[in-house]
Short mmCIF file of C-alpha atoms and ligand atoms in Angstrom, two decimals:
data_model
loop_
_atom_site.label_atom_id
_atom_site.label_comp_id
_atom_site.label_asym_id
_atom_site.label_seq_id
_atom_site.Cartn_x
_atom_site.Cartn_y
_atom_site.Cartn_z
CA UNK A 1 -11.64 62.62 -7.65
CA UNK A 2 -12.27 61.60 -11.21
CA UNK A 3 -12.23 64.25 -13.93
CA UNK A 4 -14.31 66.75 -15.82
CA UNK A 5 -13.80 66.90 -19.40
CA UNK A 6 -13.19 70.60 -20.59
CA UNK A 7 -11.74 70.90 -24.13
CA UNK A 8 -12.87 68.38 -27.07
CA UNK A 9 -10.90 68.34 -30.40
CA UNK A 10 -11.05 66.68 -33.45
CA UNK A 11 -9.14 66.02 -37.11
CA UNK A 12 -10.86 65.71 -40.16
CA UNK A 13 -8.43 64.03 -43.14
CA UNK A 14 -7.90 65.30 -46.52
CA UNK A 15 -9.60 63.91 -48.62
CA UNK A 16 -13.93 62.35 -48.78
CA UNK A 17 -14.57 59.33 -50.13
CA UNK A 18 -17.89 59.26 -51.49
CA UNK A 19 -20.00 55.76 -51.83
CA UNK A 20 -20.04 55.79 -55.69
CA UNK A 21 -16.28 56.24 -56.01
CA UNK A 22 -16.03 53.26 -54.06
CA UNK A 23 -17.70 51.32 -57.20
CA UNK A 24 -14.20 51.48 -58.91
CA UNK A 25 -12.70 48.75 -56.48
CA UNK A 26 -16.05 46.42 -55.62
CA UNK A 27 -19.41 45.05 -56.27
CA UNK A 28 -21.34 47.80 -54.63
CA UNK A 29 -23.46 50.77 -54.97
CA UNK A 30 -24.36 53.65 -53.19
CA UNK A 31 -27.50 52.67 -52.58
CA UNK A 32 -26.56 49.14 -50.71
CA UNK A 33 -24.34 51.38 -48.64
CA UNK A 34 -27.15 53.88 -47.68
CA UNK A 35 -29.49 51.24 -46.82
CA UNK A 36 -27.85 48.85 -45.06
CA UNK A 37 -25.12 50.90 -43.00
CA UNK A 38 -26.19 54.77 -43.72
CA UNK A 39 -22.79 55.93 -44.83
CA UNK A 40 -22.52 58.10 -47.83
CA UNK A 41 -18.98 59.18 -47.47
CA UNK A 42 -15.81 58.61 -45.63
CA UNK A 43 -12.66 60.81 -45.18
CA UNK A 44 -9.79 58.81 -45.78
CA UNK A 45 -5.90 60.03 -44.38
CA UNK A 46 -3.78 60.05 -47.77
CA UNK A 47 -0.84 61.64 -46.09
CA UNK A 48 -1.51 62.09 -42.69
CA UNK A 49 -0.11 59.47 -40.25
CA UNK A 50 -1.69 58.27 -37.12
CA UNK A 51 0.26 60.35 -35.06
CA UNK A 52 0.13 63.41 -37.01
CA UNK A 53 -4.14 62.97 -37.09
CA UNK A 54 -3.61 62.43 -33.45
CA UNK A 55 -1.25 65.52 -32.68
CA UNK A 56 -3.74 67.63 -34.33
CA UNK A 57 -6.82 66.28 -32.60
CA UNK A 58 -4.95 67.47 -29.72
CA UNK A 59 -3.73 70.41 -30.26
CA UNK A 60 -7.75 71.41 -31.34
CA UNK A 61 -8.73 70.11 -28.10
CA UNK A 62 -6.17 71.73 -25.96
CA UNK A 63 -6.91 74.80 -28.12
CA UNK A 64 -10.42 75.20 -27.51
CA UNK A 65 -9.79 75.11 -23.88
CA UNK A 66 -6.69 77.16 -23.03
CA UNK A 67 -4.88 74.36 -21.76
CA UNK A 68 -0.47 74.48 -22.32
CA UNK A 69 1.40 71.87 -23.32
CA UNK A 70 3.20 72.34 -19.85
CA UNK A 71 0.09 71.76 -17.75
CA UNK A 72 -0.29 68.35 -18.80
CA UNK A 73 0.40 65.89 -16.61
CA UNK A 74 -0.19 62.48 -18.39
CA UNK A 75 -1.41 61.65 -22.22
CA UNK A 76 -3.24 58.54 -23.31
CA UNK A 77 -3.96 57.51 -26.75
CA UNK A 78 -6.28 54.96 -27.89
CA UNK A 79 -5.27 53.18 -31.79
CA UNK A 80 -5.51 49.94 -33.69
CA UNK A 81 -3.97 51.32 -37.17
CA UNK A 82 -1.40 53.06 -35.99
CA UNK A 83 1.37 52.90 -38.70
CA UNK A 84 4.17 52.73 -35.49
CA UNK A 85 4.84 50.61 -32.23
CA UNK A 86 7.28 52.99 -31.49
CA UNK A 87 6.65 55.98 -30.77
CA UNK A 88 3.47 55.11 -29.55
CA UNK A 89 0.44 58.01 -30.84
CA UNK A 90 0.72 59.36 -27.13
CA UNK A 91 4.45 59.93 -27.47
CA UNK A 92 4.15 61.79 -30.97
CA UNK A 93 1.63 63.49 -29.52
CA UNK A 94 3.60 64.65 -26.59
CA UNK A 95 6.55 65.60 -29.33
CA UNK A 96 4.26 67.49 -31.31
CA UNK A 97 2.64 69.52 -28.34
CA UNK A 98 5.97 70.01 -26.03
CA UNK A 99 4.69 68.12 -23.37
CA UNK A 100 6.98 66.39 -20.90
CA UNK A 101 5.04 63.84 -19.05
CA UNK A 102 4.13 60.01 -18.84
CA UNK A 103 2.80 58.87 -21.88
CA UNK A 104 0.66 55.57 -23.06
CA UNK A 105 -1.08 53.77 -25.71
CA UNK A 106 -3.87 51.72 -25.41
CA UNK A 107 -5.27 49.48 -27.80
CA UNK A 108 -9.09 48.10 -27.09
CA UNK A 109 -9.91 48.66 -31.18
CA UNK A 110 -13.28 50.51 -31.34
CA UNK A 111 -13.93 50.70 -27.81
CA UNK A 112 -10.25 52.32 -26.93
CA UNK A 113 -11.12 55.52 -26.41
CA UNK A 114 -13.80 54.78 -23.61
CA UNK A 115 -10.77 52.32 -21.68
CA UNK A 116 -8.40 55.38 -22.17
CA UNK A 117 -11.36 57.86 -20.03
CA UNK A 118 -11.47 55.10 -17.56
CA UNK A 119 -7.64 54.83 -17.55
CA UNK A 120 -7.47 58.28 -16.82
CA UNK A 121 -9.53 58.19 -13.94
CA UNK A 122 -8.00 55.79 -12.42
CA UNK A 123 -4.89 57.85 -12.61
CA UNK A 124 -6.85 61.10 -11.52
CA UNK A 125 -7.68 59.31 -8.62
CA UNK A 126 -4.73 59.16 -7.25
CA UNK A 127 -4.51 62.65 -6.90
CA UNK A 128 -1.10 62.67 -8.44
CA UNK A 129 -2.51 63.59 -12.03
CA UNK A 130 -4.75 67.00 -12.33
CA UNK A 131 -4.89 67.15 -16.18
CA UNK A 132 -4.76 64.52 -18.61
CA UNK A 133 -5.18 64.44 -22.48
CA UNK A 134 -7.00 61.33 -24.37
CA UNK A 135 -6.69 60.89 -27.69
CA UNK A 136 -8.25 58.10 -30.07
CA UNK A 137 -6.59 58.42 -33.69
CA UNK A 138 -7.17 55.43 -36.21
CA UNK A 139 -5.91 55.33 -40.02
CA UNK A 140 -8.35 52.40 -40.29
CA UNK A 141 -7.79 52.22 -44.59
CA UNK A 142 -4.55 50.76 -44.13
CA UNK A 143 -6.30 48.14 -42.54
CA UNK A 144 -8.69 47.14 -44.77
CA UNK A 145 -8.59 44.87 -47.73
CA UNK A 146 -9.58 47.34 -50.97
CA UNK A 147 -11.33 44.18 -52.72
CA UNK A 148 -13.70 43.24 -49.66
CA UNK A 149 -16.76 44.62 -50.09
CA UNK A 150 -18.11 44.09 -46.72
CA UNK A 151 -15.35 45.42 -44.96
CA UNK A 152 -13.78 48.63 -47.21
CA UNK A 153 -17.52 50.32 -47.49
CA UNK A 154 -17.12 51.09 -43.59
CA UNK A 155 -14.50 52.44 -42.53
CA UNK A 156 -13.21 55.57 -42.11
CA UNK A 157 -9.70 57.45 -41.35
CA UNK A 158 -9.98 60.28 -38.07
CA UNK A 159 -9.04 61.05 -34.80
CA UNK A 160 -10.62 62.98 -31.68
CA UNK A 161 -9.45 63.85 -28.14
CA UNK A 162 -10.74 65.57 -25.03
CA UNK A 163 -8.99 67.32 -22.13
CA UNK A 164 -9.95 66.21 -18.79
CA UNK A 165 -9.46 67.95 -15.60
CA UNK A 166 -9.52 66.31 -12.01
CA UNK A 167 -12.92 66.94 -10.51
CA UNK A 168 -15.65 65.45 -8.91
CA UNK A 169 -19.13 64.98 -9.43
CA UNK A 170 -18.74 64.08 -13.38
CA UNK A 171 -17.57 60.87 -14.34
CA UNK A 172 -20.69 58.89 -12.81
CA UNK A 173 -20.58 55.76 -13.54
CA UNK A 174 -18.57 53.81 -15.77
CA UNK A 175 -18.21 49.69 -17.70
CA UNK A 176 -15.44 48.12 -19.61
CA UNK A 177 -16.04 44.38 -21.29
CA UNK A 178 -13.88 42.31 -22.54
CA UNK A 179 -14.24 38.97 -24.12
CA UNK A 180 -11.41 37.26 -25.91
CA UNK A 181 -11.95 35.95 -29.31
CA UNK A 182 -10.63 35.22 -32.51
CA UNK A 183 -13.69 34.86 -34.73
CA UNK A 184 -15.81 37.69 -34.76
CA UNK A 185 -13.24 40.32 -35.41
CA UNK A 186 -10.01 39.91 -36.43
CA UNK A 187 -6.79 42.27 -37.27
CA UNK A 188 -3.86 40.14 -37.93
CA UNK A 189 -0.36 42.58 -38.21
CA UNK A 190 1.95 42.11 -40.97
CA UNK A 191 4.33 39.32 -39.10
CA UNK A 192 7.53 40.70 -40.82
CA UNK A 193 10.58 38.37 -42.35
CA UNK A 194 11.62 36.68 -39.15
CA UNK A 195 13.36 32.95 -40.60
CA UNK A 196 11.93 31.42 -37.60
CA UNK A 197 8.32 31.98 -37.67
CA UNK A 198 6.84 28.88 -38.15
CA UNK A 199 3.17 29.89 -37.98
CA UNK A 200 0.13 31.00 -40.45
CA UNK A 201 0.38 34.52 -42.27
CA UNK A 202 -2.20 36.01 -42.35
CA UNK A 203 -2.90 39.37 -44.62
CA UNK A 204 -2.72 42.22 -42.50
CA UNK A 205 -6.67 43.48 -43.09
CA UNK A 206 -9.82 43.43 -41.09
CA UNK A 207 -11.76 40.13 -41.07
CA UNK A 208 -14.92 40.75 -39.41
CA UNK A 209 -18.33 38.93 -39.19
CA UNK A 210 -20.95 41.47 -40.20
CA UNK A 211 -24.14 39.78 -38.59
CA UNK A 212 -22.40 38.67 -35.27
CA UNK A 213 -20.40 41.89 -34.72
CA UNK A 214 -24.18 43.94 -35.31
CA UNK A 215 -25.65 41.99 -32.71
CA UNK A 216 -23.45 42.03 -29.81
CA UNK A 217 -23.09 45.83 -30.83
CA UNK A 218 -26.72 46.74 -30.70
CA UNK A 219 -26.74 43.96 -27.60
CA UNK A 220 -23.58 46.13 -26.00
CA UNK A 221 -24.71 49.75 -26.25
CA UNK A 222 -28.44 48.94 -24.85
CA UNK A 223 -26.61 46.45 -21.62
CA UNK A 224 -24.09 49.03 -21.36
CA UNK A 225 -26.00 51.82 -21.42
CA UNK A 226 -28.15 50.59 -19.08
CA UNK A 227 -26.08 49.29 -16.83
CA UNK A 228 -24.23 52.68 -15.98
CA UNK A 229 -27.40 54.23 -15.48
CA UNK A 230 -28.30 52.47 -12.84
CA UNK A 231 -25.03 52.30 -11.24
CA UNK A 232 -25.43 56.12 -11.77
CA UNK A 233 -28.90 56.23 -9.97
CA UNK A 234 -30.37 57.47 -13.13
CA UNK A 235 -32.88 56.31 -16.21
CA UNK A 236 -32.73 56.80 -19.58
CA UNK A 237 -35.02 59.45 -19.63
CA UNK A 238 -32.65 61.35 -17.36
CA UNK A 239 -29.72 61.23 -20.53
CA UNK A 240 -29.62 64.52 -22.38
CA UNK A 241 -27.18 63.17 -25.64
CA UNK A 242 -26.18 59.45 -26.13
CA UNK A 243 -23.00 59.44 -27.97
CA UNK A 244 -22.63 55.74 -29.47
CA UNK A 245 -19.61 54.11 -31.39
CA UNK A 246 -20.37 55.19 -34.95
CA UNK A 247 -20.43 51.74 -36.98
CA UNK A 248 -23.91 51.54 -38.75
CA UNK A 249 -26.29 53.66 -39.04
CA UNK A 250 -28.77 50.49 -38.32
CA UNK A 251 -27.11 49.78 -35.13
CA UNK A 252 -27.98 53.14 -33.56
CA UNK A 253 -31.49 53.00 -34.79
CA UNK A 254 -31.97 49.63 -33.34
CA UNK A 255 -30.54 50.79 -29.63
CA UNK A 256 -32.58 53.98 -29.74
CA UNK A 257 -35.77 51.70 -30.55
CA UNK A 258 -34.53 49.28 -27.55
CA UNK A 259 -33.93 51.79 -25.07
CA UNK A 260 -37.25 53.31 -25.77
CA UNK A 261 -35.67 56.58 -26.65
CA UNK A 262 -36.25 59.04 -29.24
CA UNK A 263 -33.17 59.37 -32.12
CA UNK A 264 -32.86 62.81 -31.65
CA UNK A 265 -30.98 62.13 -28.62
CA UNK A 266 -28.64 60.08 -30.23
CA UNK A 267 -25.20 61.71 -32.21
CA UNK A 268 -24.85 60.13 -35.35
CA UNK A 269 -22.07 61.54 -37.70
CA UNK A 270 -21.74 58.42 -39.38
CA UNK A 271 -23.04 59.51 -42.93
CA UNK A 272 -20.34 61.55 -43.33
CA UNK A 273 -17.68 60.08 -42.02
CA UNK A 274 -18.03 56.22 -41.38
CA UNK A 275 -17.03 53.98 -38.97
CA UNK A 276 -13.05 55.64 -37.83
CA UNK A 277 -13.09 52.97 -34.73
CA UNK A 278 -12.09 54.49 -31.68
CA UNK A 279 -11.65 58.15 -33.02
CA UNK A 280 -15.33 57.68 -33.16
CA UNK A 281 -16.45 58.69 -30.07
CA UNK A 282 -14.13 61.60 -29.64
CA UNK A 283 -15.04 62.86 -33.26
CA UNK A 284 -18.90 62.80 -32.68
CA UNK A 285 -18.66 64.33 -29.02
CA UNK A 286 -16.27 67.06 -30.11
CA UNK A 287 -19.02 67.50 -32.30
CA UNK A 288 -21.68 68.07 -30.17
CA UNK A 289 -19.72 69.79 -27.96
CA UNK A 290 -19.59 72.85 -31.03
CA UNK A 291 -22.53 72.71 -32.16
CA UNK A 292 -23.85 74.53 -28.65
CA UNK A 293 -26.59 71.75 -27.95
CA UNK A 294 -24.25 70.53 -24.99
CA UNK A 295 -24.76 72.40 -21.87
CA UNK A 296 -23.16 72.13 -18.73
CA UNK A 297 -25.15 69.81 -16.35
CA UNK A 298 -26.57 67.57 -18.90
CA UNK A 299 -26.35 64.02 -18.92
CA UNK A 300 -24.21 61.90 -21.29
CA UNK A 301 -24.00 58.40 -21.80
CA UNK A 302 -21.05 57.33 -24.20
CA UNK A 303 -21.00 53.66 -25.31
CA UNK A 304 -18.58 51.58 -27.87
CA UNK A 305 -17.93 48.47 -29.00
CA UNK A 306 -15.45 46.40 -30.91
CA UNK A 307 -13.12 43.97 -31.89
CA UNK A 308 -11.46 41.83 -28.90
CA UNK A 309 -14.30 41.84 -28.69
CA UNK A 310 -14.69 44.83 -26.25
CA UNK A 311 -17.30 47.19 -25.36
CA UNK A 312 -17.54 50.05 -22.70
CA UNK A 313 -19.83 52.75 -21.22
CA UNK A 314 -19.85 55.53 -19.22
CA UNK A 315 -22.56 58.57 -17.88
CA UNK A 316 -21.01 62.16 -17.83
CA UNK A 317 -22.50 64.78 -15.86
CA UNK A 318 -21.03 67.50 -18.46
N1 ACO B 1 -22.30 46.13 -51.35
C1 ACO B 1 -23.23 45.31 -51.83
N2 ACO B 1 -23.52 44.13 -51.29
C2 ACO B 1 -22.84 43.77 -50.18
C3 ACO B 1 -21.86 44.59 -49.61
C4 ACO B 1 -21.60 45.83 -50.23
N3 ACO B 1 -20.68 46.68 -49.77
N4 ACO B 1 -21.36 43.97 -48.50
C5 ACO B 1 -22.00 42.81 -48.39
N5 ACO B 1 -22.90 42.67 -49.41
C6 ACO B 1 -23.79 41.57 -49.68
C7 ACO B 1 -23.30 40.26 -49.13
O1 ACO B 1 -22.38 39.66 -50.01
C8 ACO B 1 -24.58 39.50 -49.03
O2 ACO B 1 -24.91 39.01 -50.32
P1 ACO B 1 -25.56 37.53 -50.50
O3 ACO B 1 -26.87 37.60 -49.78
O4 ACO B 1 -25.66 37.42 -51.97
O5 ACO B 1 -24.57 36.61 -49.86
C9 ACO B 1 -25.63 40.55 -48.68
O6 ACO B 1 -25.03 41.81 -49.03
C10 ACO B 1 -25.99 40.59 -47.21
O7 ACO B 1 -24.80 40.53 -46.44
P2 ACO B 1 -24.83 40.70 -44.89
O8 ACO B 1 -23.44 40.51 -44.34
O9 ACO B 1 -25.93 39.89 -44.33
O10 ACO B 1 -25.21 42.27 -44.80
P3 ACO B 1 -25.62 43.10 -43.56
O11 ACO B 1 -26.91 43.75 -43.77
O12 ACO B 1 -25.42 42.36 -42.26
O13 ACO B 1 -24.54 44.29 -43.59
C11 ACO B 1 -22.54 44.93 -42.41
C12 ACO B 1 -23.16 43.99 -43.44
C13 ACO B 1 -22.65 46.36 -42.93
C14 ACO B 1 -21.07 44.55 -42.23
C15 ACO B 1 -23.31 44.83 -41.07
O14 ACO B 1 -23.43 43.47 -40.72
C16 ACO B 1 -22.64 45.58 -39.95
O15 ACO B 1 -22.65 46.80 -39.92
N6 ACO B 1 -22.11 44.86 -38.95
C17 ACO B 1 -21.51 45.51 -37.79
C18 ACO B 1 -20.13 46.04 -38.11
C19 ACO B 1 -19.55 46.72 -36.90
O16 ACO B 1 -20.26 47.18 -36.03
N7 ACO B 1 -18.24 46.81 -36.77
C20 ACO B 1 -17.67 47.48 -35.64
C21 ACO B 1 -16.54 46.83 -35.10
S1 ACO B 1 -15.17 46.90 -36.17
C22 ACO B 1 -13.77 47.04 -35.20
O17 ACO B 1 -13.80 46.96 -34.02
C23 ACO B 1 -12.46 47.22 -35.88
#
């Protein structure tokens, strides 16, 4: 059965972050920035929760497509930063929107959004479950440690979601990775007061190594990419828009050049708004999706990577 996605939505925080005010906290410039990641701003959430960026991705995405709260039959959210274990961004979501339905969060970092489409097709197969909403909604600058240069200059705060509706014939092909580790990427939680813990605390931030983590990404979206083509029957010169995990500028350039394909095809928002993790994806297709380039029928090949590490594809027929 699988599903066909028919509303995208997105939330933009309040307030842009441009590369020289980031000078106040670190070593850095504008230029550095530019050149080696091609961000020039970042919007970062100074009020908004999580849940409340998620809640109004939502609503923008159910908005644009007619759907009620009422025909909803399951949400999924994908977040790392969310401020709250409980409620979960799916269940604030379902608050905010008056659904009543079966709600979950799923946390794969970056990559989260693409394990919450496959998620949801898995449920959609079942036949029990015609319309689903995904949501991926990340406050990533509560995560980040203000005096790291390497890490702080990245990031940004956002979430996106999509409506999907049971269908066949769209959801092609489809790859989720996993491979546990500790090194590479790293987001220890804050580990509370407990009188018992007897182990390392960490500071809640990201610790992340640049060099490895842009390797297995421009490694992940060409493999991935790739590999749901073929399991799709198609080539690359069959994909109308690649949609890749916004991290560094760099990193789509270099998969483009790979894949032997020109970088036109490839959505990159990340000037503006940085790496927001797995709001990413849902940001740059919602994106697309307005700006009237996407037409029904075309190919699309979304692809993310991340901390757990993770990484996932998957070819829409749109
Ligand atoms: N401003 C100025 N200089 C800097 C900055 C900065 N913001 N950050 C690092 N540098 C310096 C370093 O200190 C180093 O200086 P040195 O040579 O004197 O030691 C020099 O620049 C080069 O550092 P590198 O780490 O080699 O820089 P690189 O070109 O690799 O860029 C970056 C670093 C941007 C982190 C890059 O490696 C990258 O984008 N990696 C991938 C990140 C990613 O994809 N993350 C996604 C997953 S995150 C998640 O899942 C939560």
């Amino acid at each position: 059965m699988s599903f066909k996605i028919i509303g995208t939505g997105k939330f933009i925080p309040d307030y842009s972050v441009d590369n020289n005010m980031l000078t106040q906290y670190v070593d850095t410039s504008d230029e550095w920035i530019k050149q080696r990641v091609g961000i020039a701003s970042r919007y970062i959430s100074t009020k908004y929760t999580t849940n409340e960026m998620g809640a109004f991705a939502a609503k923008d995405a159910m908005e644009q497509c007619g759907v009620s709260a009422d025909e909803i039959d399951l949400i999924i959210a994908s977040t790392c930063s969310s401020e709250f274990s409980c409620p979960t961004v799916a269940g604030f979501v379902q608050k905010s929107i008056g659904a009543n339905c079966p709600v979950f969060d799923i946390n794969s970092a970056c990559s989260g959004f693409l394990f919450c489409l496959e998620t949801a097709a898995m449920y959609m197969n079942s036949g029990k479950y015609k319309k689903v909403l995904v949501v991926g909604s990340e406050r990533i600058s509560r995560l980040l440690d203000w005096s790291d240069r390497s890490t702080c200059v990245i990031f940004g705060d956002g979430a996106g979601a999509a409506v999907l509706e049971a269908e066949n014939g769209h959801y092609l092909a489809s790859k989720l990775f996993t491979k546990g580790d500790t090194d590479i990427i790293l987001i220890p939680l804050d580990i509370g007061n407990s009188p018992f813990y007897r182990g390392e605390a960490k500071k809640p931030a990201i610790y992340m190594l640049g060099q490895e983590t842009f390797k297995f990404a421009v490694n992940s979206i060409v493999n991935d990419s790739l590999d749901v083509l073929k399991e799709a029957g198609l080539t690359v010169d069959d994909v109308d828009h690649f949609v890749p995990h916004q991290a560094n500028g760099r990193i789509i350039n270099f998969a483009a050049k790979r894949l032997g394909v020109p970088e036109e095809k490839f959505v990159s928002i990340i000037s503006e708004y940085g790496n927001t993790s797995s709001s990413s994806v849902p940001m740059a297709l919602d994106m697309l999706n307005r700006s009237g380039k996407l037409k029904r029928g075309d190919i699309v090949v979304l692809s993310a990577f991340g901390g757990g590490l993770s990484s996932a594809a998957c070819v829409i027929k749109w």
